[in-house]
Coordinates of C-alpha atoms and ligand atoms in Angstrom, one line a residue:
X1 CA -32.1 -3.6 172.6
X2 CA -30.4 -4.7 175.8
X3 CA -28.1 -7.8 175.8
X4 CA -27.4 -9.6 179.0
X5 CA -24.9 -12.4 179.3
X6 CA -25.4 -15.3 181.7
X7 CA -24.6 -19.0 181.7
X8 CA -26.7 -21.2 179.4
X9 CA -27.7 -24.4 181.2
X10 CA -30.4 -25.7 179.0
X11 CA -30.3 -25.2 175.2
X12 CA -32.9 -23.8 172.9
X13 CA -34.3 -20.5 171.7
X14 CA -37.3 -18.9 173.2
X15 CA -39.3 -15.7 172.4
X16 CA -41.9 -14.0 174.6
X17 CA -42.6 -11.5 177.3
X18 CA -40.5 -11.3 180.4
X19 CA -42.3 -12.1 183.6
X20 CA -40.9 -11.9 187.2
X21 CA -41.7 -14.8 189.5
X22 CA -44.2 -13.8 192.2
X23 CA -43.1 -15.3 195.5
X24 CA -45.5 -15.6 198.4
X25 CA -45.1 -13.0 201.1
X26 CA -47.5 -13.8 203.8
X27 CA -47.0 -11.9 207.0
X28 CA -50.2 -11.7 209.0
X29 CA -51.4 -8.2 209.6
X30 CA -54.3 -7.8 212.1
X31 CA -56.7 -4.9 212.0
X32 CA -60.3 -4.0 212.9
X33 CA -62.7 -3.7 210.0
X34 CA -65.5 -1.2 209.8
X35 CA -67.6 -2.8 207.1
X36 CA -67.9 -6.4 208.4
X37 CA -70.4 -7.3 205.7
X38 CA -67.9 -6.6 202.9
X39 CA -65.1 -8.3 204.8
X40 CA -67.3 -11.4 205.1
X41 CA -67.9 -11.3 201.4
X42 CA -64.2 -11.0 200.8
X43 CA -63.8 -14.2 202.8
X44 CA -66.6 -15.9 200.9
X45 CA -65.0 -15.1 197.5
X46 CA -61.7 -16.5 198.7
X47 CA -63.4 -19.6 200.0
X48 CA -65.1 -20.2 196.6
X49 CA -61.8 -19.7 194.7
X50 CA -60.1 -22.2 197.1
X51 CA -62.9 -24.7 196.4
X52 CA -62.5 -24.2 192.7
X53 CA -58.7 -24.6 192.8
X54 CA -59.0 -27.8 194.8
X55 CA -61.5 -29.1 192.3
X56 CA -59.0 -28.5 189.5
X57 CA -56.2 -30.1 191.5
X58 CA -58.4 -33.1 192.2
X59 CA -58.9 -33.6 188.4
X60 CA -55.2 -33.2 187.7
X61 CA -54.3 -35.7 190.4
X62 CA -57.0 -38.1 189.1
X63 CA -55.4 -38.0 185.6
X64 CA -51.9 -38.3 186.9
X65 CA -52.1 -40.6 189.9
X66 CA -55.6 -42.0 190.1
X67 CA -58.7 -41.8 192.4
X68 CA -56.8 -42.2 195.7
X69 CA -54.7 -39.1 195.0
X70 CA -57.7 -37.1 193.9
X71 CA -59.5 -37.9 197.2
X72 CA -57.0 -35.9 199.2
X73 CA -58.0 -32.7 197.4
X74 CA -61.7 -33.6 197.6
X75 CA -61.4 -34.0 201.3
X76 CA -59.8 -30.6 201.4
X77 CA -62.7 -29.2 199.4
X78 CA -65.2 -30.5 202.0
X79 CA -63.1 -29.0 204.8
X80 CA -63.1 -25.6 203.1
X81 CA -66.9 -25.6 203.2
X82 CA -67.3 -27.3 206.6
X83 CA -70.1 -25.5 208.4
X84 CA -68.4 -25.3 211.9
X85 CA -65.2 -24.0 210.3
X86 CA -67.2 -21.4 208.3
X87 CA -69.3 -20.3 211.3
X88 CA -66.2 -19.8 213.5
X89 CA -64.7 -17.5 210.8
X90 CA -68.0 -15.7 210.4
X91 CA -68.2 -14.9 214.1
X92 CA -64.7 -13.6 214.2
X93 CA -65.4 -11.3 211.3
X94 CA -69.1 -10.3 211.8
X95 CA -69.1 -10.1 215.7
X96 CA -65.6 -9.2 216.5
X97 CA -64.7 -7.1 213.4
X98 CA -61.5 -9.0 212.7
X99 CA -60.1 -8.8 209.2
X100 CA -60.5 -12.0 207.1
X101 CA -56.8 -13.0 207.3
X102 CA -56.8 -12.9 211.1
X103 CA -60.1 -14.7 211.3
X104 CA -58.9 -17.6 209.0
X105 CA -55.5 -17.8 210.8
X106 CA -57.1 -18.0 214.3
X107 CA -59.7 -20.5 213.2
X108 CA -57.0 -22.6 211.5
X109 CA -55.0 -22.7 214.8
X110 CA -58.1 -23.5 216.9
X111 CA -59.3 -26.4 214.6
X112 CA -55.8 -27.8 214.2
X113 CA -55.3 -27.9 218.0
X114 CA -58.7 -29.5 218.4
X115 CA -57.9 -32.3 215.9
X116 CA -54.4 -32.8 217.2
X117 CA -55.7 -33.4 220.7
X118 CA -58.0 -36.2 219.7
X119 CA -57.2 -39.9 220.5
X120 CA -58.0 -41.2 217.0
X121 CA -54.9 -41.1 214.8
X122 CA -57.0 -40.5 211.7
X123 CA -58.6 -37.4 213.3
X124 CA -55.1 -36.2 214.5
X125 CA -53.9 -36.2 210.9
X126 CA -56.8 -33.8 210.0
X127 CA -54.8 -31.1 211.8
X128 CA -52.4 -30.8 208.8
X129 CA -55.4 -30.8 206.4
X130 CA -57.2 -27.9 208.1
X131 CA -53.9 -25.9 208.1
X132 CA -53.4 -26.7 204.4
X133 CA -56.9 -25.5 203.5
X134 CA -56.6 -22.4 205.6
X135 CA -53.2 -21.6 204.0
X136 CA -54.7 -21.9 200.6
X137 CA -57.5 -19.4 201.5
X138 CA -55.0 -17.1 203.1
X139 CA -52.8 -17.1 200.0
X140 CA -55.9 -16.1 198.0
X141 CA -56.7 -13.3 200.4
X142 CA -53.1 -12.1 200.3
X143 CA -53.2 -12.2 196.5
X144 CA -50.4 -14.8 196.2
X145 CA -50.3 -16.2 192.7
X146 CA -50.6 -20.0 192.6
X147 CA -47.7 -21.5 190.8
X148 CA -46.0 -18.1 190.7
X149 CA -47.3 -17.1 187.3
X150 CA -50.4 -15.0 186.6
X151 CA -50.3 -14.6 182.9
X152 CA -52.6 -15.7 180.1
X153 CA -49.8 -16.1 177.6
X154 CA -46.6 -18.2 178.0
X155 CA -43.7 -16.2 179.4
X156 CA -39.9 -16.1 179.9
X157 CA -39.8 -16.6 183.6
X158 CA -37.3 -14.4 185.5
X159 CA -36.4 -14.9 189.1
X160 CA -33.6 -14.3 191.6
X161 CA -33.3 -18.0 192.0
X162 CA -35.8 -20.9 192.0
X163 CA -35.8 -23.6 194.7
X164 CA -36.5 -27.1 193.4
X165 CA -39.8 -27.1 195.3
X166 CA -40.8 -23.9 193.5
X167 CA -39.7 -25.1 190.0
X168 CA -41.6 -28.4 190.3
X169 CA -44.9 -26.6 191.1
X170 CA -44.7 -24.2 188.2
X171 CA -47.3 -24.5 185.4
X172 CA -45.0 -25.8 182.7
X173 CA -47.4 -24.9 179.9
X174 CA -46.8 -21.2 180.8
X175 CA -43.0 -21.2 180.6
X176 CA -41.0 -20.6 177.5
X177 CA -37.7 -20.3 179.3
X178 CA -36.1 -19.7 182.7
X179 CA -33.7 -16.8 183.4
X180 CA -32.3 -16.5 186.9
X181 CA -29.9 -14.2 188.7
X182 CA -28.3 -17.0 190.7
X183 CA -28.1 -20.7 190.1
X184 CA -25.5 -23.1 188.6
X185 CA -25.4 -25.7 185.9
X186 CA -25.7 -28.6 188.3
X187 CA -28.4 -27.1 190.5
X188 CA -31.7 -29.0 190.5
X189 CA -33.5 -26.1 188.8
X190 CA -31.1 -26.4 185.9
X191 CA -31.5 -30.2 185.9
X192 CA -35.3 -29.8 185.9
X193 CA -35.2 -27.3 183.0
X194 CA -33.2 -29.8 181.0
X195 CA -35.6 -32.7 181.9
X196 CA -38.5 -30.5 180.7
X197 CA -36.7 -29.4 177.6
X198 CA -37.0 -25.7 178.5
X199 CA -34.2 -23.3 177.6
X200 CA -32.6 -21.9 180.8
X201 CA -29.9 -19.3 181.6
X202 CA -28.5 -18.8 185.1
X203 CA -26.0 -16.4 186.8
X204 CA -27.4 -13.2 185.3
X205 CA -26.7 -11.3 188.6
X206 CA -28.2 -7.9 188.9
X207 CA -28.5 -7.3 185.2
X208 CA -32.1 -8.5 185.3
X209 CA -34.0 -5.3 186.2
X210 CA -37.5 -5.2 187.5
X211 CA -38.4 -2.6 184.9
X212 CA -38.0 -5.3 182.2
X213 CA -41.3 -6.9 183.4
X214 CA -43.6 -7.5 180.4
X215 CA -41.1 -6.4 177.8
X216 CA -40.5 -8.6 174.7
X217 CA -37.4 -10.7 175.0
X218 CA -35.5 -13.6 173.4
X219 CA -33.3 -16.2 175.1
X220 CA -30.6 -18.3 173.6
X221 CA -29.9 -21.2 176.0
X222 CA -26.8 -22.3 174.1
X223 CA -24.9 -19.0 174.3
X224 CA -26.4 -17.8 177.6
X225 CA -27.7 -14.6 176.2
X226 CA -30.9 -12.8 177.0
X227 CA -32.1 -10.0 174.7
X228 CA -34.6 -7.5 176.0
X229 CA -36.5 -5.5 173.3
X230 CA -34.6 -7.5 170.6
X231 CA -34.0 -5.6 167.4
X232 CA -35.1 -6.9 164.0
X233 CA -31.8 -8.5 163.1
X234 CA -31.5 -10.4 166.4
X235 CA -35.1 -11.7 166.1
X236 CA -34.4 -12.9 162.5
X237 CA -31.1 -14.5 163.5
X238 CA -32.5 -16.3 166.5
X239 CA -35.6 -17.5 164.6
X240 CA -33.3 -18.8 162.0
X241 CA -31.3 -20.6 164.7
X242 CA -34.5 -22.1 166.1
X243 CA -35.4 -23.4 162.6
X244 CA -31.9 -25.0 162.2
X245 CA -32.3 -26.6 165.6
X246 CA -35.6 -28.1 164.5
X247 CA -34.0 -29.4 161.3
X248 CA -31.2 -31.0 163.4
X249 CA -33.8 -32.5 165.6
X250 CA -35.5 -34.0 162.6
X251 CA -32.2 -35.6 161.6
X252 CA -31.8 -37.0 165.1
X253 CA -35.3 -38.4 164.9
X254 CA -34.0 -40.8 162.2
X255 CA -31.9 -42.5 164.9
X256 CA -35.0 -43.7 166.7
X257 CA -35.3 -47.4 166.8
X258 CA -31.5 -47.8 166.2
X259 CA -29.1 -49.4 168.6
X260 CA -26.6 -47.7 170.9
X261 CA -23.6 -49.4 169.5
X262 CA -20.2 -48.2 168.6
X263 CA -18.5 -48.7 165.2
X264 CA -16.5 -51.6 166.7
X265 CA -19.6 -53.2 168.2
X266 CA -19.5 -52.1 171.9
X267 CA -23.0 -51.7 173.3
X268 CA -24.1 -49.3 176.0
X269 CA -27.5 -48.7 177.4
X270 CA -28.9 -45.1 177.2
X271 CA -31.5 -44.4 179.9
X272 CA -33.3 -41.3 181.1
X273 CA -33.5 -39.2 184.2
X274 CA -37.0 -38.1 185.2
X275 CA -38.7 -36.3 188.1
X276 CA -42.3 -37.4 187.7
X277 CA -44.4 -40.1 185.9
X278 CA -45.5 -37.5 183.3
X279 CA -41.8 -37.3 182.1
X280 CA -42.2 -40.9 180.8
X281 CA -43.9 -39.4 177.8
X282 CA -40.6 -37.7 176.7
X283 CA -38.6 -40.8 177.6
X284 CA -40.6 -42.8 175.1
X285 CA -40.7 -40.0 172.6
X286 CA -36.9 -39.9 172.6
X287 CA -36.7 -43.7 172.4
X288 CA -34.6 -44.3 175.6
X289 CA -34.0 -47.9 176.7
X290 CA -35.3 -47.2 180.2
X291 CA -35.3 -44.8 183.2
X292 CA -32.0 -44.8 185.0
X293 CA -33.0 -42.3 187.6
X294 CA -36.4 -41.3 188.8
X295 CA -35.8 -38.6 191.4
X296 CA -38.6 -39.7 193.8
X297 CA -38.1 -36.7 196.0
X298 CA -39.9 -34.5 193.5
X299 CA -43.1 -36.3 194.4
X300 CA -42.5 -35.2 198.0
X301 CA -41.6 -31.6 196.9
X302 CA -44.9 -31.4 195.0
X303 CA -47.0 -32.2 198.1
X304 CA -47.9 -30.1 201.1
X305 CA -47.6 -33.1 203.5
X306 CA -46.0 -36.5 203.5
X307 CA -47.3 -38.4 200.5
X308 CA -49.1 -41.5 201.6
X309 CA -48.2 -45.0 200.6
X310 CA -51.1 -45.2 198.2
X311 CA -50.3 -41.8 196.6
X312 CA -46.7 -42.9 195.9
X313 CA -47.8 -46.4 194.8
X314 CA -50.1 -44.9 192.1
X315 CA -47.3 -42.6 190.9
X316 CA -44.7 -45.4 190.7
X317 CA -47.2 -47.8 189.2
X318 CA -48.0 -45.2 186.5
X319 CA -44.4 -44.7 185.5
X320 CA -43.8 -48.5 185.5
X321 CA -46.8 -49.4 183.5
X322 CA -46.3 -46.5 181.0
X323 CA -42.8 -47.7 180.4
X324 CA -44.3 -51.0 179.4
X325 CA -41.7 -53.5 180.5
X326 CA -38.7 -51.2 180.1
X327 CA -36.6 -50.9 183.3
X328 CA -37.4 -48.0 185.7
X329 CA -34.8 -47.3 188.4
X330 CA -36.4 -45.3 191.2
X331 CA -34.1 -43.6 193.6
X332 CA -35.4 -43.5 197.2
X333 CA -36.0 -40.1 198.8
X334 CA -33.0 -37.7 198.4
X335 CA -34.0 -34.6 200.3
X336 CA -31.8 -32.3 202.3
X337 CA -29.1 -29.9 201.0
X338 CA -30.8 -27.7 198.3
X339 CA -34.0 -29.8 198.3
X340 CA -35.7 -28.7 201.5
X341 CA -39.3 -29.7 202.4
X342 CA -41.1 -27.7 205.1
X343 CA -43.2 -30.5 206.5
X344 CA -40.1 -32.6 207.2
X345 CA -39.2 -30.0 209.8
X346 CA -35.5 -30.7 209.5
X347 CA -33.3 -28.7 211.8
X348 CA -31.3 -25.9 210.1
X349 CA -27.8 -26.9 209.4
X350 CA -24.5 -25.0 208.9
X351 CA -23.5 -27.3 206.0
X352 CA -26.6 -29.0 204.7
X353 CA -24.8 -30.6 201.7
X354 CA -22.7 -32.5 204.4
X355 CA -25.6 -32.9 206.7
X356 CA -28.7 -34.9 207.2
X357 CA -29.7 -35.8 203.7
X358 CA -30.9 -38.6 201.5
X359 CA -30.4 -42.1 202.9
X360 CA -29.3 -40.6 206.2
X361 CA -32.8 -39.2 206.7
X362 CA -34.4 -42.5 205.6
X363 CA -32.3 -44.5 208.1
X364 CA -32.9 -42.0 210.9
X365 CA -36.6 -41.9 210.2
X366 CA -37.5 -45.4 209.2
X367 CA -41.2 -44.8 209.2
X368 CA -40.8 -42.5 206.1
X369 CA -38.5 -45.0 204.4
X370 CA -40.9 -47.9 205.2
X371 CA -43.8 -46.1 203.5
X372 CA -41.8 -45.4 200.4
X373 CA -40.4 -49.0 200.2
X374 CA -43.9 -50.5 200.6
X375 CA -45.2 -48.2 197.7
X376 CA -42.2 -49.2 195.6
X377 CA -42.5 -52.9 196.1
X378 CA -46.2 -52.8 195.6
X379 CA -45.6 -51.0 192.3
X380 CA -43.0 -53.6 191.2
X381 CA -45.8 -55.9 190.2
X382 CA -46.7 -53.5 187.4
X383 CA -43.4 -53.3 185.4
X384 CA -39.6 -53.7 185.6
X385 CA -38.5 -51.9 188.7
X386 CA -35.0 -51.2 190.1
X387 CA -34.4 -49.4 193.4
X388 CA -31.4 -47.4 194.4
X389 CA -30.2 -45.6 197.5
X390 CA -28.6 -42.1 197.3
X391 CA -25.6 -40.6 199.3
X392 CA -24.1 -43.9 200.5
X393 CA -20.8 -43.7 202.4
X394 CA -20.6 -47.0 204.3
X395 CA -21.4 -50.7 203.9
X396 CA -23.5 -50.7 207.1
X397 CA -25.9 -48.2 205.6
X398 CA -26.5 -50.4 202.6
X399 CA -27.1 -53.4 204.8
X400 CA -29.5 -51.6 206.9
X401 CA -31.4 -50.3 203.9
X402 CA -31.5 -53.7 202.3
X403 CA -32.8 -55.2 205.6
X404 CA -35.7 -52.8 205.4
X405 CA -36.4 -54.0 201.8
X406 CA -36.5 -57.6 203.1
X407 CA -38.8 -56.6 205.9
X408 CA -41.2 -54.9 203.5
X409 CA -41.2 -57.9 201.2
X410 CA -42.1 -60.3 204.0
X411 CA -44.9 -58.0 205.1
X412 CA -46.3 -57.9 201.6
X413 CA -46.0 -61.6 201.3
X414 CA -47.9 -62.1 204.6
X415 CA -50.6 -59.7 203.4
X416 CA -50.9 -61.5 200.0
X417 CA -50.0 -58.3 198.1
X418 CA -48.1 -59.1 194.8
X419 CA -44.6 -57.8 194.2
X420 CA -41.7 -58.7 192.0
X421 CA -39.2 -60.9 193.8
X422 CA -36.4 -59.9 191.4
X423 CA -36.3 -56.2 191.9
X424 CA -32.6 -55.1 191.4
X425 CA -31.3 -53.1 194.3
X426 CA -28.4 -50.7 193.7
X427 CA -26.7 -47.7 195.1
X428 CA -25.5 -44.4 193.8
X429 CA -21.8 -43.6 194.0
X430 CA -21.9 -40.0 194.9
X431 CA -19.2 -39.7 197.6
X432 CA -15.5 -40.3 197.4
X433 CA -15.9 -42.8 200.3
X434 CA -18.3 -44.9 198.3
X435 CA -16.0 -44.9 195.3
X436 CA -12.9 -45.8 197.4
X437 CA -14.7 -48.8 199.0
X438 CA -16.6 -49.7 195.8
X439 CA -14.9 -53.1 195.9
X440 CA -16.7 -53.9 199.1
X441 CA -20.0 -52.2 198.2
X442 CA -20.1 -54.2 195.0
X443 CA -20.6 -57.3 197.0
X444 CA -23.7 -55.9 198.6
X445 CA -25.8 -54.7 195.6
X446 CA -26.9 -55.5 192.0
X447 CA -25.6 -52.3 190.4
X448 CA -23.9 -48.9 190.8
X449 CA -25.1 -45.7 189.4
X450 CA -22.6 -42.8 189.6
X451 CA -24.1 -39.5 190.6
X452 CA -21.4 -37.3 189.2
X453 CA -23.0 -34.0 190.2
X454 CA -22.4 -34.9 193.9
X455 CA -19.3 -36.9 193.2
X456 CA -17.7 -33.9 191.7
X457 CA -18.9 -31.6 194.5
X458 CA -17.6 -33.9 197.2
X459 CA -14.3 -34.9 195.4
X460 CA -13.3 -31.4 194.5
X461 CA -14.7 -29.8 197.7
X462 CA -16.7 -27.5 195.4
X463 CA -20.3 -26.4 196.1
X464 CA -22.4 -27.5 193.1
X465 CA -24.9 -24.7 193.8
X466 CA -22.3 -21.9 193.7
X467 CA -21.9 -20.5 190.2
X468 CA -19.1 -18.3 191.3
X469 CA -16.7 -21.2 191.7
X470 CA -16.7 -21.4 187.9
X471 CA -13.7 -23.3 186.6
X472 CA -12.9 -24.8 190.0
X473 CA -16.1 -27.0 189.6
X474 CA -14.7 -29.2 186.9
X475 CA -16.4 -32.6 186.4
X476 CA -13.7 -33.4 183.8
X477 CA -11.1 -33.3 186.7
X478 CA -8.9 -36.5 186.5
X479 CA -9.8 -37.2 190.2
X480 CA -13.4 -37.6 189.2
X481 CA -12.7 -39.6 186.1
X482 CA -10.2 -41.9 187.9
X483 CA -12.8 -42.6 190.5
X484 CA -15.3 -43.5 187.8
X485 CA -12.7 -45.9 186.3
X486 CA -12.0 -47.4 189.7
X487 CA -15.7 -47.9 190.4
X488 CA -16.2 -49.5 187.0
X489 CA -13.4 -51.9 187.5
X490 CA -14.6 -52.9 191.0
X491 CA -18.2 -53.3 189.7
X492 CA -17.0 -55.6 186.8
X493 CA -14.7 -57.6 189.0
X494 CA -17.8 -58.4 191.1
X495 CA -20.1 -59.1 188.2
X496 CA -22.4 -56.1 188.5
X497 CA -23.1 -53.3 186.1
X498 CA -22.3 -49.6 186.4
X499 CA -23.9 -46.5 185.0
X500 CA -23.7 -42.7 185.2
X501 CA -26.8 -40.7 186.1
X502 CA -25.2 -37.4 186.8
X503 CA -25.2 -34.6 184.2
X504 CA -21.8 -35.7 183.0
X505 CA -23.4 -38.7 181.3
X506 CA -24.7 -36.4 178.6
X507 CA -21.4 -34.7 178.1
X508 CA -20.4 -35.7 174.5
X509 CA -16.8 -34.7 175.1
X510 CA -16.5 -37.6 177.5
X511 CA -18.5 -40.2 175.7
X512 CA -15.4 -41.8 174.2
X513 CA -13.8 -41.9 177.7
X514 CA -16.9 -43.5 179.3
X515 CA -17.0 -46.1 176.5
X516 CA -13.2 -46.8 177.0
X517 CA -13.7 -47.1 180.8
X518 CA -16.4 -49.7 180.1
X519 CA -19.4 -47.9 181.6
X520 CA -22.5 -50.0 180.9
X521 CA -25.3 -47.4 181.1
X522 CA -25.6 -43.6 180.7
X523 CA -28.8 -42.0 182.1
X524 CA -29.4 -38.5 180.7
X525 CA -32.2 -36.0 180.2
X526 CA -34.7 -37.2 177.5
X527 CA -33.5 -34.5 175.1
X528 CA -29.9 -35.8 175.3
X529 CA -30.7 -39.4 174.3
X530 CA -30.5 -39.0 170.5
X531 CA -27.4 -36.7 170.4
X532 CA -25.7 -39.3 172.7
X533 CA -26.8 -42.2 170.4
X534 CA -25.4 -40.3 167.4
X535 CA -22.0 -39.9 169.2
X536 CA -21.9 -43.5 170.3
X537 CA -22.6 -44.7 166.8
X538 CA -19.8 -42.6 165.4
X539 CA -17.2 -43.8 167.9
X540 CA -14.6 -46.5 167.3
X541 CA -13.5 -47.3 170.9
X542 CA -10.6 -49.5 169.7
X543 CA -9.0 -46.5 168.1
X544 CA -9.2 -44.1 171.1
X545 CA -9.1 -46.3 174.2
X546 CA -5.3 -46.6 174.6
X547 CA -4.6 -42.9 174.3
X548 CA -7.5 -41.9 176.5
X549 CA -6.6 -44.4 179.2
X550 CA -3.0 -43.2 179.0
X551 CA -4.1 -39.7 179.5
X552 CA -6.3 -40.6 182.4
X553 CA -4.0 -43.0 184.3
X554 CA -0.5 -41.9 183.2
X555 CA 1.1 -38.5 183.6
X556 CA -1.6 -36.8 181.6
X557 CA -1.5 -34.6 178.5
X558 CA -4.9 -33.2 178.4
X559 CA -6.0 -33.0 182.1
Ligands
LIG1 C1 -25.9 -36.7 191.2 O1 -25.6 -36.3 192.3 O2 -25.2 -36.8 190.2 C2 -27.3 -37.1 191.0 C3 -27.7 -37.7 189.9 O3 -28.2 -36.8 191.9 P1 -28.8 -35.3 192.2 O4 -28.3 -34.5 191.0 O5 -30.3 -35.4 192.2 O6 -28.2 -35.0 193.5
LIG2 MG1 -26.9 -36.5 194.0

């Protein structure tokens, strides 16, 4: 048995074979083929697989986001079998003896240029489609595995690191756990693992050897240990641990339907963080009061091109209607930093976390923001929507964003499209600047939601992605907690509510502090709702408040 120690970032025990993530390597090689007939058949096979995959994706999109979303994939299917497209490839293979990869690449460029040069904007947009379809065929020809996993049985997925865009596209039914060489607790991959309830261990470094591929393994997300070829005793211990965890879960289930109220009668709302409409299922299963953070950028990360207004509308509408009247706060697009999306074509930056990200992109590229806001307001007619803007630093940014909301509302009114007039608009407090001027910002919005992952990163000047910073990245730092207190006081002085939607919200060591500060809402991963409810119901704030506030604001004993 080999035992490897990493950092557990999502709890739970998993057992299964290790599988290394297969990343796409697609460098075009050109060569002359001798047997043109069999090269043509190789293309035809790839084309058929592409059509089949698109059919499956269309069905999935139909179930998850409706007919409009499915249509995109059906259009791609038609393009893959378009006669002109096929004949061009055929000529390049059969007459000029090109290999299939070169023939598809050249045809893709030729067709994309032709579409792009047309006057009609609809036809111009087909350039991206033909490139997309061709890339799919090329991936099949290169043997790139869709979703990174080619296994019939669920696996423990090992990788050097996983970008958020890779994680979101994985087939979740095939993953028992994630184990990665790099990564950190507040990276988005760890956050996604917690949202999906999948055990995860990061920071394993070079201890994960390629020769472990396919070997039986066990993972303990609470201790951060990975066991390759586990011995009988370890298997028995961990299975027993899993059984005890299930029993604990059954005990927590008894708390469903109960209030989030302390022993001395203080109420706090417990909401959930989600990344897609499908996550609503676990929000309801864990009996949360609402959704406090829907990371809308994951919709964008899951697409190969800008998601249309209708596509987004269907996704937001689904989340809102499935939540059946409970509040859903959708955060507007927060890309940049670690969440890069190819089709945005953002210039490379030296310091992306301090660069063009989130609201900055939306204000600089209003056409993207406008599409999202239209989709959001249209969806507001189907449930209880709140909208919030990420990465705010100044009052003017909020005013400009709100102005765009007003513009979208008047457009919808003029078009006779229904929307909710009373959508609450809030901001995330993620930068020290926003916290320090929260007295002014509170006059502009309906609520604050503190993003403590970024607030910690920016306050302590500590990269949240960098696991090596270890104890220097300390979200319990009094600077962070004092800012939270200051933001809460400023919110309450101005009659608005304040929540925490960063990972810190689920940290049970701080629940008493948050209650003492007067935080109104905690938004956490679905699995954290019931443990948090348990902690809240066991707390008597009147007994701990004075000492905790002394510690926080006075000279400090524990910090
Ligand atoms: C945060 O920064 O705390 C937050 C909730 O946003 P994200 O983790 O997506 O950056
Ligand atoms: Mg953030």
